[in-house]
C-alpha atoms as an extended CHARMM CRD file, in Angstrom:
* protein
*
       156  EXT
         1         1  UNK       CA              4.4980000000       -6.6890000000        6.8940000000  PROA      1               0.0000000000
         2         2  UNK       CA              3.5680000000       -5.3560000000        3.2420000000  PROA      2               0.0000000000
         3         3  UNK       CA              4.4810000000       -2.3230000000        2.2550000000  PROA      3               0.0000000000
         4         4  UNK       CA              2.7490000000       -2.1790000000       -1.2820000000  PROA      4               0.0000000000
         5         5  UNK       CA              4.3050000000        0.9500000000       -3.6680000000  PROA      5               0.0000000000
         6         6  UNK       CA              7.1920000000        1.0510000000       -1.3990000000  PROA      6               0.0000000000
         7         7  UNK       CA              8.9000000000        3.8060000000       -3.4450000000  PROA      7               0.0000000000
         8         8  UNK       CA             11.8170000000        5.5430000000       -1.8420000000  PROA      8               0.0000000000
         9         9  UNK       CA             11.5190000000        3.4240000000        1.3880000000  PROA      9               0.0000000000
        10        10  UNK       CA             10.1550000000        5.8640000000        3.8290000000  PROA      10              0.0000000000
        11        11  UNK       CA              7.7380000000        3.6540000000        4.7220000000  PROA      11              0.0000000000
        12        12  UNK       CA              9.7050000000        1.0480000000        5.4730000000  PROA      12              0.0000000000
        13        13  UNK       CA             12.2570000000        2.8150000000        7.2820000000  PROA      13              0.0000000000
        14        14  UNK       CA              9.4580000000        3.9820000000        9.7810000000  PROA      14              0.0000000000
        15        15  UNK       CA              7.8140000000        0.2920000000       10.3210000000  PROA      15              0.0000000000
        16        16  UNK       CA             11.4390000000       -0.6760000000       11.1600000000  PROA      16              0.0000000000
        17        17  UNK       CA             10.7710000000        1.3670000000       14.0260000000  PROA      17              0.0000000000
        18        18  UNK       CA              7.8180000000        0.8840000000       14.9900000000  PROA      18              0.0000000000
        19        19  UNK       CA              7.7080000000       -2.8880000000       14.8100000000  PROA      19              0.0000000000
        20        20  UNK       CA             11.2270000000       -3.6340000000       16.3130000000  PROA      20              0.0000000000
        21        21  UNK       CA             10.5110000000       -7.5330000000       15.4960000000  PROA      21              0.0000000000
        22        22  UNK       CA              8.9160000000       -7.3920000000       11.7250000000  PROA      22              0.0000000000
        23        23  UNK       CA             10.0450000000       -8.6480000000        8.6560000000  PROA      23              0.0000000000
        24        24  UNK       CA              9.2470000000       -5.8490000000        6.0300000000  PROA      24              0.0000000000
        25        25  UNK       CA              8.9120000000       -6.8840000000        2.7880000000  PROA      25              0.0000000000
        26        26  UNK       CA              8.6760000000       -3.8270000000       -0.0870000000  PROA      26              0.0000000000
        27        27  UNK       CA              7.3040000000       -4.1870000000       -3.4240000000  PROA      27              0.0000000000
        28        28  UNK       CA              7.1700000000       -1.5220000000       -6.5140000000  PROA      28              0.0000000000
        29        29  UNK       CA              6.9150000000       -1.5970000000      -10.3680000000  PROA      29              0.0000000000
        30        30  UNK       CA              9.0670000000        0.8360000000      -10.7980000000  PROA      30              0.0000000000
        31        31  UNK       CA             13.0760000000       -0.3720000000      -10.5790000000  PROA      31              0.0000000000
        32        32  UNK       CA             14.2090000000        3.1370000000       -9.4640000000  PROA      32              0.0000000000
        33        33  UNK       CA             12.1440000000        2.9410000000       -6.5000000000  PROA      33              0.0000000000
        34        34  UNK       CA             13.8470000000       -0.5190000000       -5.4630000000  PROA      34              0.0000000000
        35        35  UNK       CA             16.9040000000        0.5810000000       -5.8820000000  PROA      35              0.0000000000
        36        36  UNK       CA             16.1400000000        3.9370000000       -3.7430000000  PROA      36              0.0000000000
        37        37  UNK       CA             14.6970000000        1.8880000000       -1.0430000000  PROA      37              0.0000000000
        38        38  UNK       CA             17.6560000000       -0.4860000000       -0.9450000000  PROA      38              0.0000000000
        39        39  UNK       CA             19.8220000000        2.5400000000       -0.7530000000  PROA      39              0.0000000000
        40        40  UNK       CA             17.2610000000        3.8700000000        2.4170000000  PROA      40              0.0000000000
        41        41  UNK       CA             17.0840000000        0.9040000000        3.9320000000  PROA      41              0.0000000000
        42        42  UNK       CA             20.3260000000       -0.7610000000        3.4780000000  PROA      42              0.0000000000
        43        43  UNK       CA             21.3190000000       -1.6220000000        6.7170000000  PROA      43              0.0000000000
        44        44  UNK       CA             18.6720000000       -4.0060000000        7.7010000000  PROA      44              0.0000000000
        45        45  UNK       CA             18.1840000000       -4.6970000000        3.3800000000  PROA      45              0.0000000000
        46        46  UNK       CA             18.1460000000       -8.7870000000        3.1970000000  PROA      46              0.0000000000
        47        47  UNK       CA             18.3310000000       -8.9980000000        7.1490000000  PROA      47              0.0000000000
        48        48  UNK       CA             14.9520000000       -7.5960000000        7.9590000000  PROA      48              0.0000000000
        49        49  UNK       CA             13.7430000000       -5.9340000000        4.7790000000  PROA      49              0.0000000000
        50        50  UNK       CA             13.6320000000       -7.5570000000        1.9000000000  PROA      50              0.0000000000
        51        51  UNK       CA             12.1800000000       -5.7420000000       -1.6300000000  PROA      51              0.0000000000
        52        52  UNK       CA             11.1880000000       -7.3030000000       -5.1130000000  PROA      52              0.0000000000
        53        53  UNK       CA             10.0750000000       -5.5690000000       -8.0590000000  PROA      53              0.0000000000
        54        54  UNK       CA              6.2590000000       -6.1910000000       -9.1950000000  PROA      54              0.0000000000
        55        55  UNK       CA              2.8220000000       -5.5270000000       -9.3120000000  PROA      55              0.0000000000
        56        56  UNK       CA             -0.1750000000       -5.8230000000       -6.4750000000  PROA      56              0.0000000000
        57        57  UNK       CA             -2.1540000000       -7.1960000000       -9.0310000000  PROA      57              0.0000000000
        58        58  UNK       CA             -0.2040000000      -10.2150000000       -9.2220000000  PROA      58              0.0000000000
        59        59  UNK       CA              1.3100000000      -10.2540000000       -5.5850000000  PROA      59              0.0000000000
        60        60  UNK       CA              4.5810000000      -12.6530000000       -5.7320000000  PROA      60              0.0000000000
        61        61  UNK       CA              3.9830000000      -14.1110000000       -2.3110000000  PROA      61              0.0000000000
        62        62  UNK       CA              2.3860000000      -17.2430000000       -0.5290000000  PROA      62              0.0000000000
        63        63  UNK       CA             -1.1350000000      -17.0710000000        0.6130000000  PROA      63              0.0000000000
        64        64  UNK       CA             -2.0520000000      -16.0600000000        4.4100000000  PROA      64              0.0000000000
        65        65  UNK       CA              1.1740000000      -14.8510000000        4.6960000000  PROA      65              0.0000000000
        66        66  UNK       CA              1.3130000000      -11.4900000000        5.7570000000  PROA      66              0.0000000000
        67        67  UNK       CA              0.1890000000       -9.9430000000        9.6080000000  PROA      67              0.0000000000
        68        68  UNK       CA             -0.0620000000       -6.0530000000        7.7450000000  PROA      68              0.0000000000
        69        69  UNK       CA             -0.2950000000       -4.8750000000        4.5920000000  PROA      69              0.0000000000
        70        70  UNK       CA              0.4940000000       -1.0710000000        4.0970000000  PROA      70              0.0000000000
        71        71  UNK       CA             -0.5700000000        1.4460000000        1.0870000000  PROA      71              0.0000000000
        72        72  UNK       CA              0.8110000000        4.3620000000        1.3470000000  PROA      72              0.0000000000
        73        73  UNK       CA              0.4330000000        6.7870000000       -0.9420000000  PROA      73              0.0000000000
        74        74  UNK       CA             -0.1500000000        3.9990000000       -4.1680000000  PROA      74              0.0000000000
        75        75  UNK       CA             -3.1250000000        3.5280000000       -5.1380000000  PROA      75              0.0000000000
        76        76  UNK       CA             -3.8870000000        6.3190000000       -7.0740000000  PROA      76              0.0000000000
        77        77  UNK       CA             -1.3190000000        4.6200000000       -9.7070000000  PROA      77              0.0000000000
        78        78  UNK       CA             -3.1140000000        1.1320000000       -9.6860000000  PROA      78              0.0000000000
        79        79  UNK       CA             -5.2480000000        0.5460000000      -12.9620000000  PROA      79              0.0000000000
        80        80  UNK       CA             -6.7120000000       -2.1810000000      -11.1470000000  PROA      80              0.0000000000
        81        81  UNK       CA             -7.7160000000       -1.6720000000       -8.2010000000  PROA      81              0.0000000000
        82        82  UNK       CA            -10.4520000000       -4.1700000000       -7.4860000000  PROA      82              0.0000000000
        83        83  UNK       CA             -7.5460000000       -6.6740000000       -8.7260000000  PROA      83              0.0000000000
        84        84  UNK       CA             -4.7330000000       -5.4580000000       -6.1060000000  PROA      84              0.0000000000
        85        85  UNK       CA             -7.1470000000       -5.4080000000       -3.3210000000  PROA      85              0.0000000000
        86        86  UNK       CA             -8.0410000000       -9.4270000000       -4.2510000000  PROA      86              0.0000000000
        87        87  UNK       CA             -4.6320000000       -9.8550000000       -4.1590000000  PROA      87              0.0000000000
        88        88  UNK       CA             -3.6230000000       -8.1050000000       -0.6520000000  PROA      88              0.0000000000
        89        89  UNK       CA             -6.5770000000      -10.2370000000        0.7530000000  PROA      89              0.0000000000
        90        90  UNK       CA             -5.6650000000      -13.2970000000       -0.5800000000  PROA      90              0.0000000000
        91        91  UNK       CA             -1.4930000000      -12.8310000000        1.1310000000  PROA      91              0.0000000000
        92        92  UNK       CA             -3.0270000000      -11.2210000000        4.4370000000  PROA      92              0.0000000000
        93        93  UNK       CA             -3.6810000000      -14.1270000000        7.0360000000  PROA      93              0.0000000000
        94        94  UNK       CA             -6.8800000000      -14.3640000000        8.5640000000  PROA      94              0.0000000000
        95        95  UNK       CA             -7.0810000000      -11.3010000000       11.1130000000  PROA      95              0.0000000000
        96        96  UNK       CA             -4.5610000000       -9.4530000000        9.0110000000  PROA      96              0.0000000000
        97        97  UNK       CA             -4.9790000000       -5.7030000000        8.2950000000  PROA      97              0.0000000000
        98        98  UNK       CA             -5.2390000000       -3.8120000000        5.1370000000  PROA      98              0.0000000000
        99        99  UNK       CA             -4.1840000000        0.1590000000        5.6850000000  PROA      99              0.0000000000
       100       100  UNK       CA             -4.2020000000        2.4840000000        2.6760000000  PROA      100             0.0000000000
       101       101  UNK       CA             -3.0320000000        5.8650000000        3.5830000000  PROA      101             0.0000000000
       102       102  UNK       CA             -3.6320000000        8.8410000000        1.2200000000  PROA      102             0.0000000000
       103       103  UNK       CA             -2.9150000000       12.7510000000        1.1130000000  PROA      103             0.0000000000
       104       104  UNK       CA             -5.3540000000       13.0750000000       -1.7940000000  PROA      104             0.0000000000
       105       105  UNK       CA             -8.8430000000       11.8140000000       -0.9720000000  PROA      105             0.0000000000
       106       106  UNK       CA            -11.2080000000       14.3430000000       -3.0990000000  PROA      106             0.0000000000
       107       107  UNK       CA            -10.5980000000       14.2680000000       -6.6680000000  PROA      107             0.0000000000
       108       108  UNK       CA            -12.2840000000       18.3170000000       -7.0920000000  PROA      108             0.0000000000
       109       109  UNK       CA             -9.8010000000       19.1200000000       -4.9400000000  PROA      109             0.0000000000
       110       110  UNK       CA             -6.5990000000       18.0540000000       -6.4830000000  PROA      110             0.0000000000
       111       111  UNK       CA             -6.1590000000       20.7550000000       -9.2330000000  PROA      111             0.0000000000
       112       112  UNK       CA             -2.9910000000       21.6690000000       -8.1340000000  PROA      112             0.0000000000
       113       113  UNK       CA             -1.2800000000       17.7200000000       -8.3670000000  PROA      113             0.0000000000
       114       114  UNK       CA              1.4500000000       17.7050000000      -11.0630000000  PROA      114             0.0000000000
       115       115  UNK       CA              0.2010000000       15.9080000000      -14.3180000000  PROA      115             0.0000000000
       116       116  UNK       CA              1.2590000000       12.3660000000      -14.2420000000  PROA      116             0.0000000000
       117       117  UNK       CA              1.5730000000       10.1600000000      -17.0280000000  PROA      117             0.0000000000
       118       118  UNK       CA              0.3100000000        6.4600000000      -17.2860000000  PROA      118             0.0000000000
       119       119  UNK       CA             -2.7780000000        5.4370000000      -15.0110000000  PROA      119             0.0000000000
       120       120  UNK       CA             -3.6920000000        8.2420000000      -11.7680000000  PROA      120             0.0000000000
       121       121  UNK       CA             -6.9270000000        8.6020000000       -9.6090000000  PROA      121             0.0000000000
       122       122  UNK       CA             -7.8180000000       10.1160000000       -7.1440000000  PROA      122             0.0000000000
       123       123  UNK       CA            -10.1460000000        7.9370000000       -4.9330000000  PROA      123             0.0000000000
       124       124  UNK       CA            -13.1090000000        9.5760000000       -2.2690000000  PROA      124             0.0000000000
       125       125  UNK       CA            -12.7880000000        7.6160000000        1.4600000000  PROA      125             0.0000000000
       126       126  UNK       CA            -16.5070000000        6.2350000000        0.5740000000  PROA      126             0.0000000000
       127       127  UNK       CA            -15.3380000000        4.9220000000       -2.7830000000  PROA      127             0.0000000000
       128       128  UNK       CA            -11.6330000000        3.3400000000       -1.2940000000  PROA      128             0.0000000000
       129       129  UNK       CA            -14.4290000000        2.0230000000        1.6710000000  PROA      129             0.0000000000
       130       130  UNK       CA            -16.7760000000        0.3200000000       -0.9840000000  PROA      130             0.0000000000
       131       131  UNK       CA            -14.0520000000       -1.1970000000       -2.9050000000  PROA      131             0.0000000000
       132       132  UNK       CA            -12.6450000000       -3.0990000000        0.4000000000  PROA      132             0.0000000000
       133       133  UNK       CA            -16.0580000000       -4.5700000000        1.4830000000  PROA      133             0.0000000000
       134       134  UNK       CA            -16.3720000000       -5.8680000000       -2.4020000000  PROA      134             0.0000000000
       135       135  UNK       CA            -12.8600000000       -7.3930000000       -1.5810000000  PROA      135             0.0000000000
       136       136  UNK       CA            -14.7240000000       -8.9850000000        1.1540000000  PROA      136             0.0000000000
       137       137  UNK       CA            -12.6850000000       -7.0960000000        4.0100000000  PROA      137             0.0000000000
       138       138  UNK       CA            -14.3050000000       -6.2350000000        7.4150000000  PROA      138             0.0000000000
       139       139  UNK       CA            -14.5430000000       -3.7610000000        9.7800000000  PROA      139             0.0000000000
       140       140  UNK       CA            -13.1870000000       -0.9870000000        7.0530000000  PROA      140             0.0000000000
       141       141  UNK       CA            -12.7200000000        1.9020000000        8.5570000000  PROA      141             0.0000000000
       142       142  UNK       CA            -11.7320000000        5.2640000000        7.3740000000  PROA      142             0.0000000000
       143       143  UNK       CA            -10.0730000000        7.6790000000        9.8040000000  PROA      143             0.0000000000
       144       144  UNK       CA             -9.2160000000       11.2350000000        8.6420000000  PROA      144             0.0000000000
       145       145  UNK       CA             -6.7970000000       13.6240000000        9.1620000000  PROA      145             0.0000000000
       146       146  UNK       CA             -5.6080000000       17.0380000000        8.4060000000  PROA      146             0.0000000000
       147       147  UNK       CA             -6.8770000000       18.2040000000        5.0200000000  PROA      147             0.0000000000
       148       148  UNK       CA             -7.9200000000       15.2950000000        2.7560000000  PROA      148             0.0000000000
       149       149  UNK       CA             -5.2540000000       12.9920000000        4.5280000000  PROA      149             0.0000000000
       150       150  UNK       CA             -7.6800000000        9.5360000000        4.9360000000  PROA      150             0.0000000000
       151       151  UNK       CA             -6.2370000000        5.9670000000        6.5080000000  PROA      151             0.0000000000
       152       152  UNK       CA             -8.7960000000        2.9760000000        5.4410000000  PROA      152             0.0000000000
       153       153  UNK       CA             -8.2900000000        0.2880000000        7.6060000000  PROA      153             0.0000000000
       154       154  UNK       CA             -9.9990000000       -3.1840000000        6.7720000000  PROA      154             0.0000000000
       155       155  UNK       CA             -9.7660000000       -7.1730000000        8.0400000000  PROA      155             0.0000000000
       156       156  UNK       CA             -9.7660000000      -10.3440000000        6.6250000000  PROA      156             0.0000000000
């Protein structure tokens, strides 16, 4: 597993749960949130989990190599989006599952998110849905949940 803008490492805590056999590797630009999710994640860190610093638009991994790759809470951060989706379906292996997750999924809506510097949108579930099938995912899916909490699921 994939968990793309790891951050803190909440993510990854949870999959260590929920997947009692994965590998979980974590990946972020930011060096801060490596070194929080080492910190959140150190007892399995380099056993089970293993995190690099870098960008989804130039994945540092092999090709087919991943079962899951998880967004959670990232991609409003990702100037190029259409880029980091080429490169999650290029590591996936064939049958392998995209899922972004998002809190925020209607930009008229999101007047009261702090003001972030650097790149941020906000991305509808039919726009996040459109920019899969051009990634040439299948089956996308978005499922919603309370508010504008969205999970788009697509296959390779």
């Amino acid at each position: 597993i994939l968990d793309v803008g790891c951050g803190g490492g909440a993510t990854i805590k949870d999959l260590l749960k929920l997947s009692e056999e994965s590998i979980i590797y974590g990946l972020d630009y930011a060096q801060k949130s490596i070194e929080m999710s080492s910190l959140n994640n150190k007892d399995e860190l380099n056993k089970r989990v293993f995190l690099k610093e870098g960008n989804v638009a130039q994945l540092p991994y092999e090709d087919n190599m991943f079962d899951l790759v998880t967004a959670v809470e990232t991609v409003y951060f990702w100037p190029d989006i259409q880029k980091g989706l080429e490169e999650i379906y290029r590591v996936l292996k064939k049958g392998g599952c995209i899922n972004i997750i998002c809190e925020g999924s209607d930009p008229e809506e999101a007047i009261d998110w702090p003001k972030i510097d650097g790149f941020f949108k906000i991305y509808r579930p039919s726009e996040l849905q459109e920019l899969l099938l051009e990634a040439h995912f299948k089956d996308v899916a978005v499922h919603h949940g309370q508010g504008q909490y969205i999970s788009v699921v697509g296959v390779k």
